mmCIF file of C-alpha atoms in Angstrom:
data_model
loop_
_atom_site.group_PDB
_atom_site.id
_atom_site.type_symbol
_atom_site.label_atom_id
_atom_site.label_comp_id
_atom_site.label_asym_id
_atom_site.label_seq_id
_atom_site.Cartn_x
_atom_site.Cartn_y
_atom_site.Cartn_z
ATOM 1 C CA MET D 1 -0.299 -0.002 0.213
ATOM 2 C CA SER D 2 1.684 3.605 -0.792
ATOM 3 C CA ASP D 3 2.226 5.910 2.300
ATOM 4 C CA ALA D 4 1.765 8.347 -0.512
ATOM 5 C CA PRO D 5 0.513 11.981 0.950
ATOM 6 C CA VAL D 6 -3.931 12.747 0.214
ATOM 7 C CA GLU D 7 -3.449 16.449 -2.346
ATOM 8 C CA PHE D 8 -5.773 18.222 -0.394
ATOM 9 C CA PHE D 9 -6.777 20.737 -3.514
ATOM 10 C CA TYR D 10 -8.751 24.107 -2.555
ATOM 11 C CA ASP D 11 -9.341 27.839 -3.252
ATOM 12 C CA PHE D 12 -9.448 30.157 0.443
ATOM 13 C CA ASN D 13 -12.885 31.146 -1.295
ATOM 14 C CA SER D 14 -14.194 27.922 -1.244
ATOM 15 C CA PRO D 15 -17.037 27.173 1.663
ATOM 16 C CA TYR D 16 -16.587 23.891 0.577
ATOM 17 C CA GLY D 17 -13.239 23.955 1.247
ATOM 18 C CA TYR D 18 -12.847 25.517 4.624
ATOM 19 C CA VAL D 19 -15.137 22.495 5.501
ATOM 20 C CA ALA D 20 -13.215 19.691 4.340
ATOM 21 C CA ALA D 21 -10.066 20.867 5.320
ATOM 22 C CA HIS D 22 -10.985 20.371 8.784
ATOM 23 C CA LYS D 23 -11.101 16.650 7.944
ATOM 24 C CA ILE D 24 -8.984 15.830 6.368
ATOM 25 C CA GLU D 25 -6.107 15.255 8.183
ATOM 26 C CA ALA D 26 -7.902 12.886 10.498
ATOM 27 C CA VAL D 27 -8.726 11.058 7.802
ATOM 28 C CA ALA D 28 -5.594 10.395 6.082
ATOM 29 C CA ALA D 29 -3.868 10.072 9.548
ATOM 30 C CA LYS D 30 -6.718 7.524 10.351
ATOM 31 C CA HIS D 31 -4.970 4.987 6.724
ATOM 32 C CA GLY D 32 -1.468 6.578 7.957
ATOM 33 C CA ARG D 33 -1.178 9.567 5.529
ATOM 34 C CA THR D 34 -0.520 12.859 5.329
ATOM 35 C CA VAL D 35 -1.766 15.961 3.994
ATOM 36 C CA ASP D 36 0.018 18.218 0.716
ATOM 37 C CA TRP D 37 -1.855 21.295 1.595
ATOM 38 C CA LYS D 38 -2.506 22.772 -1.976
ATOM 39 C CA PRO D 39 -4.551 25.595 -2.376
ATOM 40 C CA PHE D 40 -4.787 27.750 -5.807
ATOM 41 C CA LEU D 41 -6.681 30.430 -7.256
ATOM 42 C CA LEU D 42 -9.685 28.268 -8.727
ATOM 43 C CA GLY D 43 -10.623 32.068 -10.504
ATOM 44 C CA ALA D 44 -7.952 30.994 -12.729
ATOM 45 C CA VAL D 45 -9.426 27.420 -13.556
ATOM 46 C CA PHE D 46 -12.525 29.023 -13.558
ATOM 47 C CA LYS D 47 -11.335 31.127 -16.861
ATOM 48 C CA VAL D 48 -9.958 28.180 -18.787
ATOM 49 C CA THR D 49 -13.270 26.421 -18.388
ATOM 50 C CA GLY D 50 -15.747 29.101 -18.880
ATOM 51 C CA ALA D 51 -17.494 28.162 -14.542
ATOM 52 C CA VAL D 52 -18.428 30.855 -12.651
ATOM 53 C CA PRO D 53 -18.679 31.044 -9.160
ATOM 54 C CA LEU D 54 -21.298 28.780 -7.712
ATOM 55 C CA PRO D 55 -23.665 32.025 -5.810
ATOM 56 C CA HIS D 56 -23.615 33.128 -9.132
ATOM 57 C CA VAL D 57 -25.125 30.188 -11.435
ATOM 58 C CA PRO D 58 -29.379 30.723 -11.662
ATOM 59 C CA MET D 59 -30.956 28.829 -9.018
ATOM 60 C CA LYS D 60 -27.961 26.007 -7.774
ATOM 61 C CA GLY D 61 -26.634 29.338 -6.536
ATOM 62 C CA ASP D 62 -30.459 30.193 -3.786
ATOM 63 C CA TYR D 63 -28.342 26.088 -2.724
ATOM 64 C CA ALA D 64 -25.497 26.645 -2.959
ATOM 65 C CA ARG D 65 -25.113 29.646 -0.089
ATOM 66 C CA HIS D 66 -27.878 27.527 1.901
ATOM 67 C CA ASP D 67 -25.981 24.478 1.262
ATOM 68 C CA PHE D 68 -23.190 25.867 2.823
ATOM 69 C CA ALA D 69 -24.478 26.691 6.018
ATOM 70 C CA ARG D 70 -26.407 23.492 6.105
ATOM 71 C CA SER D 71 -22.884 21.979 5.388
ATOM 72 C CA ALA D 72 -20.946 23.470 7.861
ATOM 73 C CA ARG D 73 -24.033 22.783 10.446
ATOM 74 C CA PHE D 74 -23.449 18.508 9.488
ATOM 75 C CA HIS D 75 -19.929 18.412 10.103
ATOM 76 C CA ASP D 76 -20.122 20.936 13.035
ATOM 77 C CA VAL D 77 -17.844 23.769 11.331
ATOM 78 C CA THR D 78 -18.311 27.538 12.242
ATOM 79 C CA TYR D 79 -19.868 29.593 8.956
ATOM 80 C CA ASN D 80 -19.481 32.790 9.168
ATOM 81 C CA PRO D 81 -18.214 34.249 5.298
ATOM 82 C CA PRO D 82 -17.441 37.676 5.446
ATOM 83 C CA ALA D 83 -20.063 40.366 2.899
ATOM 84 C CA ASP D 84 -16.713 41.860 0.318
ATOM 85 C CA PHE D 85 -16.450 37.421 -1.551
ATOM 86 C CA PRO D 86 -15.011 36.171 -3.231
ATOM 87 C CA PHE D 87 -11.729 37.749 -2.276
ATOM 88 C CA SER D 88 -8.514 37.696 -3.420
ATOM 89 C CA PRO D 89 -7.228 34.596 -1.958
ATOM 90 C CA VAL D 90 -3.280 35.356 -3.360
ATOM 91 C CA ALA D 91 -2.299 36.631 -0.264
ATOM 92 C CA ALA D 92 -3.041 33.629 2.059
ATOM 93 C CA SER D 93 -2.785 31.119 -0.610
ATOM 94 C CA ARG D 94 1.059 32.272 -1.125
ATOM 95 C CA ALA D 95 1.003 32.285 3.065
ATOM 96 C CA VAL D 96 0.570 28.113 2.813
ATOM 97 C CA TYR D 97 3.654 27.988 0.384
ATOM 98 C CA TRP D 98 6.192 29.745 3.227
ATOM 99 C CA ALA D 99 4.756 27.923 5.706
ATOM 100 C CA LYS D 100 4.980 24.623 4.022
ATOM 101 C CA ALA D 101 8.887 25.078 4.403
ATOM 102 C CA ASP D 102 8.308 24.300 7.862
ATOM 103 C CA GLY D 103 6.246 21.073 7.068
ATOM 104 C CA LYS D 104 3.120 24.210 9.255
ATOM 105 C CA ALA D 105 0.552 24.400 6.035
ATOM 106 C CA GLY D 106 -2.298 23.338 7.633
ATOM 107 C CA GLU D 107 -1.710 24.965 10.644
ATOM 108 C CA MET D 108 -1.178 28.921 8.163
ATOM 109 C CA THR D 109 -4.821 26.522 6.407
ATOM 110 C CA LEU D 110 -7.322 27.099 9.577
ATOM 111 C CA ALA D 111 -5.700 29.854 10.683
ATOM 112 C CA LEU D 112 -6.740 32.083 7.918
ATOM 113 C CA TYR D 113 -10.157 30.113 6.856
ATOM 114 C CA ASN D 114 -11.470 30.476 10.279
ATOM 115 C CA ALA D 115 -10.532 33.737 10.102
ATOM 116 C CA ALA D 116 -11.747 34.522 6.779
ATOM 117 C CA LEU D 117 -15.203 31.933 6.690
ATOM 118 C CA GLY D 118 -15.836 30.830 10.162
ATOM 119 C CA GLU D 119 -15.047 35.163 11.579
ATOM 120 C CA ALA D 120 -15.962 37.073 7.935
ATOM 121 C CA GLN D 121 -12.533 38.517 8.190
ATOM 122 C CA ASP D 122 -11.208 39.877 5.947
ATOM 123 C CA ILE D 123 -7.935 37.890 4.549
ATOM 124 C CA ALA D 124 -7.319 39.816 0.908
ATOM 125 C CA SER D 125 -4.415 41.815 1.758
ATOM 126 C CA PRO D 126 -0.945 40.430 2.114
ATOM 127 C CA ASP D 127 -1.100 42.339 6.353
ATOM 128 C CA ALA D 128 -4.430 40.639 7.322
ATOM 129 C CA VAL D 129 -2.817 37.896 6.523
ATOM 130 C CA VAL D 130 -0.416 38.556 8.599
ATOM 131 C CA ALA D 131 -1.602 39.899 11.590
ATOM 132 C CA ILE D 132 -4.094 36.460 12.288
ATOM 133 C CA ALA D 133 -0.706 34.881 10.955
ATOM 134 C CA ALA D 134 0.750 36.677 13.230
ATOM 135 C CA LYS D 135 -2.139 36.200 15.961
ATOM 136 C CA ALA D 136 -1.541 32.413 15.065
ATOM 137 C CA GLY D 137 1.625 32.063 16.726
ATOM 138 C CA PHE D 138 3.855 32.611 13.852
ATOM 139 C CA ASP D 139 6.835 34.924 12.936
ATOM 140 C CA GLY D 140 4.874 37.465 11.672
ATOM 141 C CA SER D 141 7.970 39.540 10.504
ATOM 142 C CA ALA D 142 9.222 36.444 8.935
ATOM 143 C CA LEU D 143 5.731 35.436 7.161
ATOM 144 C CA ALA D 144 5.858 39.763 6.055
ATOM 145 C CA ALA D 145 8.521 39.211 3.732
ATOM 146 C CA GLY D 146 8.151 35.480 3.203
ATOM 147 C CA LEU D 147 5.304 36.669 0.960
ATOM 148 C CA GLN D 148 6.769 38.440 -1.049
ATOM 149 C CA ASP D 149 9.250 35.584 -2.364
ATOM 150 C CA PRO D 150 9.897 35.456 -5.239
ATOM 151 C CA ALA D 151 9.361 30.792 -4.523
ATOM 152 C CA VAL D 152 7.028 31.703 -2.177
ATOM 153 C CA LYS D 153 4.927 33.397 -5.860
ATOM 154 C CA GLU D 154 6.063 31.081 -7.924
ATOM 155 C CA GLU D 155 4.740 27.993 -6.183
ATOM 156 C CA LEU D 156 1.831 29.144 -6.141
ATOM 157 C CA LYS D 157 1.378 29.911 -9.817
ATOM 158 C CA THR D 158 3.398 26.260 -10.601
ATOM 159 C CA VAL D 159 0.229 25.195 -8.587
ATOM 160 C CA THR D 160 -2.612 26.655 -10.098
ATOM 161 C CA ASP D 161 -0.923 25.681 -13.559
ATOM 162 C CA GLU D 162 -0.870 21.962 -12.725
ATOM 163 C CA ALA D 163 -4.698 21.991 -10.890
ATOM 164 C CA ILE D 164 -5.806 23.257 -15.124
ATOM 165 C CA SER D 165 -3.480 20.497 -16.680
ATOM 166 C CA ARG D 166 -4.893 17.544 -13.946
ATOM 167 C CA GLU D 167 -8.032 19.284 -14.422
ATOM 168 C CA ILE D 168 -8.986 20.329 -11.110
ATOM 169 C CA PHE D 169 -11.974 22.325 -11.601
ATOM 170 C CA GLY D 170 -13.506 22.889 -8.297
ATOM 171 C CA SER D 171 -12.921 23.286 -4.578
ATOM 172 C CA PRO D 172 -12.030 21.342 -2.114
ATOM 173 C CA PHE D 173 -10.790 17.832 -4.725
ATOM 174 C CA MET D 174 -8.472 15.515 -2.915
ATOM 175 C CA ILE D 175 -5.981 13.062 -4.691
ATOM 176 C CA VAL D 176 -5.697 9.590 -3.231
ATOM 177 C CA ASP D 177 -2.842 7.540 -4.941
ATOM 178 C CA GLY D 178 -4.028 9.453 -8.176
ATOM 179 C CA GLU D 179 -7.805 9.354 -8.539
ATOM 180 C CA GLY D 180 -9.733 12.403 -8.076
ATOM 181 C CA PHE D 181 -12.844 13.912 -5.418
ATOM 182 C CA TRP D 182 -14.527 16.472 -5.626
ATOM 183 C CA GLY D 183 -16.616 18.256 -3.151
ATOM 184 C CA ALA D 184 -16.659 17.947 0.718
ATOM 185 C CA ASP D 185 -19.581 15.311 -0.033
ATOM 186 C CA ARG D 186 -17.349 12.941 -0.472
ATOM 187 C CA PHE D 187 -14.872 11.787 2.537
ATOM 188 C CA ASP D 188 -17.369 8.427 1.897
ATOM 189 C CA MET D 189 -15.761 7.526 -0.912
ATOM 190 C CA VAL D 190 -12.039 8.875 0.088
ATOM 191 C CA GLU D 191 -12.216 7.057 3.437
ATOM 192 C CA ARG D 192 -13.551 3.562 1.584
ATOM 193 C CA TRP D 193 -9.648 3.951 -1.314
ATOM 194 C CA LEU D 194 -8.042 4.539 2.067
ATOM 195 C CA GLU D 195 -8.823 1.095 2.706
ATOM 196 C CA THR D 196 -8.755 -0.508 0.214
ATOM 197 C CA GLY D 197 -6.153 1.523 -2.786
ATOM 198 C CA GLY D 198 -9.944 1.529 -5.079
ATOM 199 C CA TRP D 199 -13.280 -0.581 -5.990
ATOM 200 C CA MET H 1 -42.229 14.300 13.553
ATOM 201 C CA SER H 2 -43.722 14.416 9.739
ATOM 202 C CA ASP H 3 -45.214 11.370 7.901
ATOM 203 C CA ALA H 4 -45.074 13.006 4.299
ATOM 204 C CA PRO H 5 -43.219 11.287 1.845
ATOM 205 C CA VAL H 6 -39.841 11.518 0.703
ATOM 206 C CA GLU H 7 -40.298 13.592 -3.050
ATOM 207 C CA PHE H 8 -37.962 11.969 -5.438
ATOM 208 C CA PHE H 9 -37.285 14.515 -8.195
ATOM 209 C CA TYR H 10 -34.840 12.760 -11.071
ATOM 210 C CA ASP H 11 -34.551 12.818 -15.343
ATOM 211 C CA PHE H 12 -33.698 9.054 -16.875
ATOM 212 C CA ASN H 13 -31.025 10.474 -18.519
ATOM 213 C CA SER H 14 -29.777 10.340 -15.054
ATOM 214 C CA PRO H 15 -26.556 8.583 -13.127
ATOM 215 C CA TYR H 16 -26.589 10.255 -10.082
ATOM 216 C CA GLY H 17 -30.166 9.575 -10.003
ATOM 217 C CA TYR H 18 -30.302 6.796 -11.596
ATOM 218 C CA VAL H 19 -28.008 5.435 -8.730
ATOM 219 C CA ALA H 20 -29.929 6.948 -5.603
ATOM 220 C CA ALA H 21 -33.490 5.145 -7.193
ATOM 221 C CA HIS H 22 -31.885 2.111 -6.441
ATOM 222 C CA LYS H 23 -31.040 3.852 -2.569
ATOM 223 C CA ILE H 24 -34.132 6.252 -1.388
ATOM 224 C CA GLU H 25 -36.754 3.171 -1.012
ATOM 225 C CA ALA H 26 -35.038 1.698 1.433
ATOM 226 C CA VAL H 27 -33.236 4.934 3.402
ATOM 227 C CA ALA H 28 -37.678 6.509 2.875
ATOM 228 C CA ALA H 29 -38.643 2.650 4.997
ATOM 229 C CA LYS H 30 -35.905 2.747 6.870
ATOM 230 C CA HIS H 31 -38.006 6.214 8.740
ATOM 231 C CA GLY H 32 -40.979 5.385 8.226
ATOM 232 C CA ARG H 33 -41.290 7.415 4.980
ATOM 233 C CA THR H 34 -42.822 6.597 1.738
ATOM 234 C CA VAL H 35 -41.390 7.543 -2.024
ATOM 235 C CA ASP H 36 -43.284 10.044 -4.069
ATOM 236 C CA TRP H 37 -41.420 9.499 -6.733
ATOM 237 C CA LYS H 38 -41.297 12.619 -8.995
ATOM 238 C CA PRO H 39 -39.350 12.003 -12.922
ATOM 239 C CA PHE H 40 -39.440 15.633 -14.847
ATOM 240 C CA LEU H 41 -38.079 16.788 -17.775
ATOM 241 C CA LEU H 42 -33.865 18.283 -16.568
ATOM 242 C CA GLY H 43 -33.444 19.729 -20.380
ATOM 243 C CA ALA H 44 -36.438 21.915 -19.816
ATOM 244 C CA VAL H 45 -34.726 23.815 -16.295
ATOM 245 C CA PHE H 46 -31.952 23.833 -18.152
ATOM 246 C CA LYS H 47 -33.457 25.766 -20.268
ATOM 247 C CA VAL H 48 -34.599 28.120 -17.660
ATOM 248 C CA THR H 49 -30.905 27.445 -15.853
ATOM 249 C CA GLY H 50 -28.860 27.760 -19.154
ATOM 250 C CA ALA H 51 -27.409 24.716 -17.515
ATOM 251 C CA VAL H 52 -25.601 22.185 -20.053
ATOM 252 C CA PRO H 53 -25.325 18.302 -19.349
ATOM 253 C CA LEU H 54 -22.376 17.362 -17.444
ATOM 254 C CA PRO H 55 -20.739 14.893 -19.399
ATOM 255 C CA HIS H 56 -20.091 18.858 -21.924
ATOM 256 C CA VAL H 57 -18.725 21.020 -19.363
ATOM 257 C CA PRO H 58 -15.262 21.408 -19.937
ATOM 258 C CA MET H 59 -13.057 19.574 -17.236
ATOM 259 C CA LYS H 60 -15.538 18.142 -15.112
ATOM 260 C CA GLY H 61 -17.239 16.457 -18.441
ATOM 261 C CA ASP H 62 -14.552 13.956 -17.864
ATOM 262 C CA TYR H 63 -14.803 13.838 -13.631
ATOM 263 C CA ALA H 64 -18.097 13.019 -14.552
ATOM 264 C CA ARG H 65 -18.011 10.702 -16.830
ATOM 265 C CA HIS H 66 -15.686 8.881 -14.783
ATOM 266 C CA ASP H 67 -16.952 9.336 -12.039
ATOM 267 C CA PHE H 68 -20.644 7.766 -12.339
ATOM 268 C CA ALA H 69 -19.050 4.929 -13.267
ATOM 269 C CA ARG H 70 -17.189 4.949 -9.885
ATOM 270 C CA SER H 71 -20.579 6.118 -7.924
ATOM 271 C CA ALA H 72 -22.266 2.605 -9.283
ATOM 272 C CA ARG H 73 -19.896 0.428 -8.277
ATOM 273 C CA PHE H 74 -19.550 1.974 -4.567
ATOM 274 C CA HIS H 75 -23.130 1.964 -4.028
ATOM 275 C CA ASP H 76 -23.261 -2.055 -5.973
ATOM 276 C CA VAL H 77 -25.696 -0.711 -9.024
ATOM 277 C CA THR H 78 -24.728 -1.776 -11.941
ATOM 278 C CA TYR H 79 -23.775 0.953 -14.741
ATOM 279 C CA ASN H 80 -23.728 0.272 -18.817
ATOM 280 C CA PRO H 81 -24.994 3.124 -20.961
ATOM 281 C CA PRO H 82 -26.556 3.473 -23.990
ATOM 282 C CA ALA H 83 -24.290 4.950 -26.871
ATOM 283 C CA ASP H 84 -27.079 7.236 -27.405
ATOM 284 C CA PHE H 85 -26.815 9.895 -24.869
ATOM 285 C CA PRO H 86 -28.683 11.920 -23.469
ATOM 286 C CA PHE H 87 -31.866 10.247 -24.429
ATOM 287 C CA SER H 88 -35.618 11.731 -23.992
ATOM 288 C CA PRO H 89 -36.893 10.614 -21.125
ATOM 289 C CA VAL H 90 -40.477 12.253 -21.891
ATOM 290 C CA ALA H 91 -42.306 7.974 -22.268
ATOM 291 C CA ALA H 92 -40.501 6.796 -19.406
ATOM 292 C CA SER H 93 -41.360 9.717 -17.810
ATOM 293 C CA ARG H 94 -44.622 8.941 -18.371
ATOM 294 C CA ALA H 95 -45.016 5.551 -18.240
ATOM 295 C CA VAL H 96 -43.924 6.838 -14.012
ATOM 296 C CA TYR H 97 -46.560 8.562 -14.010
ATOM 297 C CA TRP H 98 -49.506 5.620 -16.078
ATOM 298 C CA ALA H 99 -47.148 4.092 -13.062
ATOM 299 C CA LYS H 100 -48.443 5.727 -10.112
ATOM 300 C CA ALA H 101 -52.556 5.368 -10.030
ATOM 301 C CA ASP H 102 -51.787 2.059 -9.180
ATOM 302 C CA GLY H 103 -48.551 2.482 -6.241
ATOM 303 C CA LYS H 104 -45.729 1.575 -8.376
ATOM 304 C CA ALA H 105 -43.700 4.063 -10.085
ATOM 305 C CA GLY H 106 -40.812 2.680 -8.444
ATOM 306 C CA GLU H 107 -41.314 -0.371 -10.149
ATOM 307 C CA MET H 108 -41.381 1.583 -13.020
ATOM 308 C CA THR H 109 -39.449 4.127 -12.070
ATOM 309 C CA LEU H 110 -36.286 0.599 -11.345
ATOM 310 C CA ALA H 111 -37.089 -1.312 -15.085
ATOM 311 C CA LEU H 112 -36.695 1.570 -17.240
ATOM 312 C CA TYR H 113 -33.909 2.966 -15.243
ATOM 313 C CA ASN H 114 -31.927 -0.728 -15.537
ATOM 314 C CA ALA H 115 -32.894 -1.510 -19.060
ATOM 315 C CA ALA H 116 -31.524 1.742 -20.301
ATOM 316 C CA LEU H 117 -28.589 2.607 -17.940
ATOM 317 C CA GLY H 118 -27.600 -0.593 -16.150
ATOM 318 C CA GLU H 119 -27.682 -2.765 -19.503
ATOM 319 C CA ALA H 120 -27.472 0.306 -22.919
ATOM 320 C CA GLN H 121 -31.101 -0.413 -23.739
ATOM 321 C CA ASP H 122 -32.658 2.039 -25.497
ATOM 322 C CA ILE H 123 -35.284 4.031 -23.929
ATOM 323 C CA ALA H 124 -36.461 6.884 -25.734
ATOM 324 C CA SER H 125 -39.414 5.427 -28.074
ATOM 325 C CA PRO H 126 -42.672 4.251 -26.424
ATOM 326 C CA ASP H 127 -42.687 0.731 -28.195
ATOM 327 C CA ALA H 128 -38.775 0.305 -26.081
ATOM 328 C CA VAL H 129 -40.304 1.006 -22.843
ATOM 329 C CA VAL H 130 -44.016 -0.717 -23.292
ATOM 330 C CA ALA H 131 -41.886 -3.275 -24.282
ATOM 331 C CA ILE H 132 -38.955 -2.667 -21.136
ATOM 332 C CA ALA H 133 -42.501 -2.721 -18.250
ATOM 333 C CA ALA H 134 -43.826 -5.665 -20.040
ATOM 334 C CA LYS H 135 -41.255 -7.985 -18.966
ATOM 335 C CA ALA H 136 -41.371 -6.433 -15.618
ATOM 336 C CA GLY H 137 -44.712 -6.457 -15.218
ATOM 337 C CA PHE H 138 -47.253 -4.445 -16.923
ATOM 338 C CA ASP H 139 -50.344 -5.068 -18.648
ATOM 339 C CA GLY H 140 -48.085 -3.802 -22.140
ATOM 340 C CA SER H 141 -51.420 -2.648 -24.345
ATOM 341 C CA ALA H 142 -52.657 -0.542 -21.045
ATOM 342 C CA LEU H 143 -48.789 1.007 -21.246
ATOM 343 C CA ALA H 144 -49.502 1.752 -24.449
ATOM 344 C CA ALA H 145 -53.047 3.331 -24.019
ATOM 345 C CA GLY H 146 -51.501 5.352 -20.952
ATOM 346 C CA LEU H 147 -49.018 7.765 -22.538
ATOM 347 C CA GLN H 148 -51.078 8.322 -24.594
ATOM 348 C CA ASP H 149 -53.702 10.250 -21.832
ATOM 349 C CA PRO H 150 -53.575 13.927 -21.858
ATOM 350 C CA ALA H 151 -53.473 13.274 -18.257
ATOM 351 C CA VAL H 152 -50.872 11.459 -17.777
ATOM 352 C CA LYS H 153 -48.963 13.659 -20.459
ATOM 353 C CA GLU H 154 -50.201 16.825 -18.322
ATOM 354 C CA GLU H 155 -48.498 15.011 -15.019
ATOM 355 C CA LEU H 156 -45.185 15.600 -16.457
ATOM 356 C CA LYS H 157 -45.836 18.417 -17.796
ATOM 357 C CA THR H 158 -46.508 19.865 -14.075
ATOM 358 C CA VAL H 159 -43.862 18.530 -12.501
ATOM 359 C CA THR H 160 -41.857 19.696 -15.348
ATOM 360 C CA ASP H 161 -43.281 23.540 -14.432
ATOM 361 C CA GLU H 162 -43.223 22.248 -10.936
ATOM 362 C CA ALA H 163 -39.535 22.013 -10.644
ATOM 363 C CA ILE H 164 -38.230 25.437 -12.095
ATOM 364 C CA SER H 165 -40.387 26.780 -9.759
ATOM 365 C CA ARG H 166 -39.039 25.094 -6.704
ATOM 366 C CA GLU H 167 -35.446 25.811 -8.250
ATOM 367 C CA ILE H 168 -34.591 22.068 -8.497
ATOM 368 C CA PHE H 169 -31.890 22.396 -11.259
ATOM 369 C CA GLY H 170 -30.454 18.415 -11.058
ATOM 370 C CA SER H 171 -30.956 15.016 -10.351
ATOM 371 C CA PRO H 172 -31.697 13.731 -8.405
ATOM 372 C CA PHE H 173 -33.391 16.285 -6.015
ATOM 373 C CA MET H 174 -34.019 14.738 -2.943
ATOM 374 C CA ILE H 175 -37.249 16.276 -1.105
ATOM 375 C CA VAL H 176 -37.924 15.340 3.442
ATOM 376 C CA ASP H 177 -40.065 17.696 4.393
ATOM 377 C CA GLY H 178 -39.486 20.877 2.288
ATOM 378 C CA GLU H 179 -35.493 20.891 2.593
ATOM 379 C CA GLY H 180 -33.428 19.544 -0.740
ATOM 380 C CA PHE H 181 -31.153 17.863 -1.145
ATOM 381 C CA TRP H 182 -28.715 17.562 -4.331
ATOM 382 C CA GLY H 183 -26.739 14.023 -6.027
ATOM 383 C CA ALA H 184 -27.128 10.787 -5.306
ATOM 384 C CA ASP H 185 -23.949 11.658 -2.674
ATOM 385 C CA ARG H 186 -26.404 13.029 0.321
ATOM 386 C CA PHE H 187 -27.952 10.762 1.509
ATOM 387 C CA ASP H 188 -25.977 11.419 5.126
ATOM 388 C CA MET H 189 -27.764 14.554 4.766
ATOM 389 C CA VAL H 190 -30.529 12.996 4.003
ATOM 390 C CA GLU H 191 -30.867 10.071 7.073
ATOM 391 C CA ARG H 192 -29.793 12.565 8.827
ATOM 392 C CA TRP H 193 -32.984 15.297 7.940
ATOM 393 C CA LEU H 194 -35.160 12.218 8.106
ATOM 394 C CA GLU H 195 -34.272 10.972 11.999
ATOM 395 C CA THR H 196 -33.842 14.877 13.433
ATOM 396 C CA GLY H 197 -35.666 16.605 11.784
ATOM 397 C CA GLY H 198 -33.314 19.976 10.304
ATOM 398 C CA TRP H 199 -29.239 20.993 12.154
#
């Protein structure tokens, strides 16, 4: 059996990504796996596919707004999104790649997701991201510098390009040994794939 | 606690509707409910929303084709769709409304869904629908007449209009005491709603 990390692709605007971010680590750990946290820019993918954000889709948008909150409650996650939504996920995503070097991508992800979608905070600006991360125990001035690091910027670009080339059209998108699962409602399949290697 | 039937909206072209059709009766019965089988014309809804069938959506289409078969296997349902896909679901849907008068809408649904998506049979024509239903024990000549019954035709039109007005944008769509759930991957929520009346 493989021990490859579970790849977890998500956009910081995605309520379903937020819910899944609260679950993925425990699911992976249960099967001896780690999580490879891969924030990406879903907006860049939508430019390729022509998709529009869920809330703007006729009929489905109304359902989605209702279901975001309902899904969060179902999974015991606090949901309180910001008024300015969608927001730029660039700074938050870069912060995750900066934290990844120290193996803290998961902690950074949850700190920023919780602030944005759990406490309606702005995470669009680098300053906001630094303040939230500092409060969560990260070194704020190191992060402020890290957000300008060309290697960090490049990593977000590379993973977003990777998402496009691997046809990762939504968030969250979880990949177990090459098998992709889209959506926070697919943990039953993710678990069975981890257990059995496929069906 | 309500004992209202679980409303089950589906289109005969929908692989996820097909999978869910195999599960919904047992889920409802477990909670003392019956199922109100409501086939509708998803194509008419798509004309309103501007949506296109899943297989034609960039990137998502590739995922969907893979996931249709994977979801069917996950739920132990045989999946073998016809080459000519999507097909007209009108005759099959009318057959369900005809059978509904005798409380056999579920049996008719499964007979036709199994033929179409499990055995790659054509169910687009009234003749094909009658032949499949007759093989499943229905009165073929009565059904052939029923498919021309203005009341039967009207019922499909009425439920399709109802789907549009209730913003039922996809298939399957399950409604428990007014609460809607979209997708064959939402049975966990449907079950909890049936158990608890909401959360």
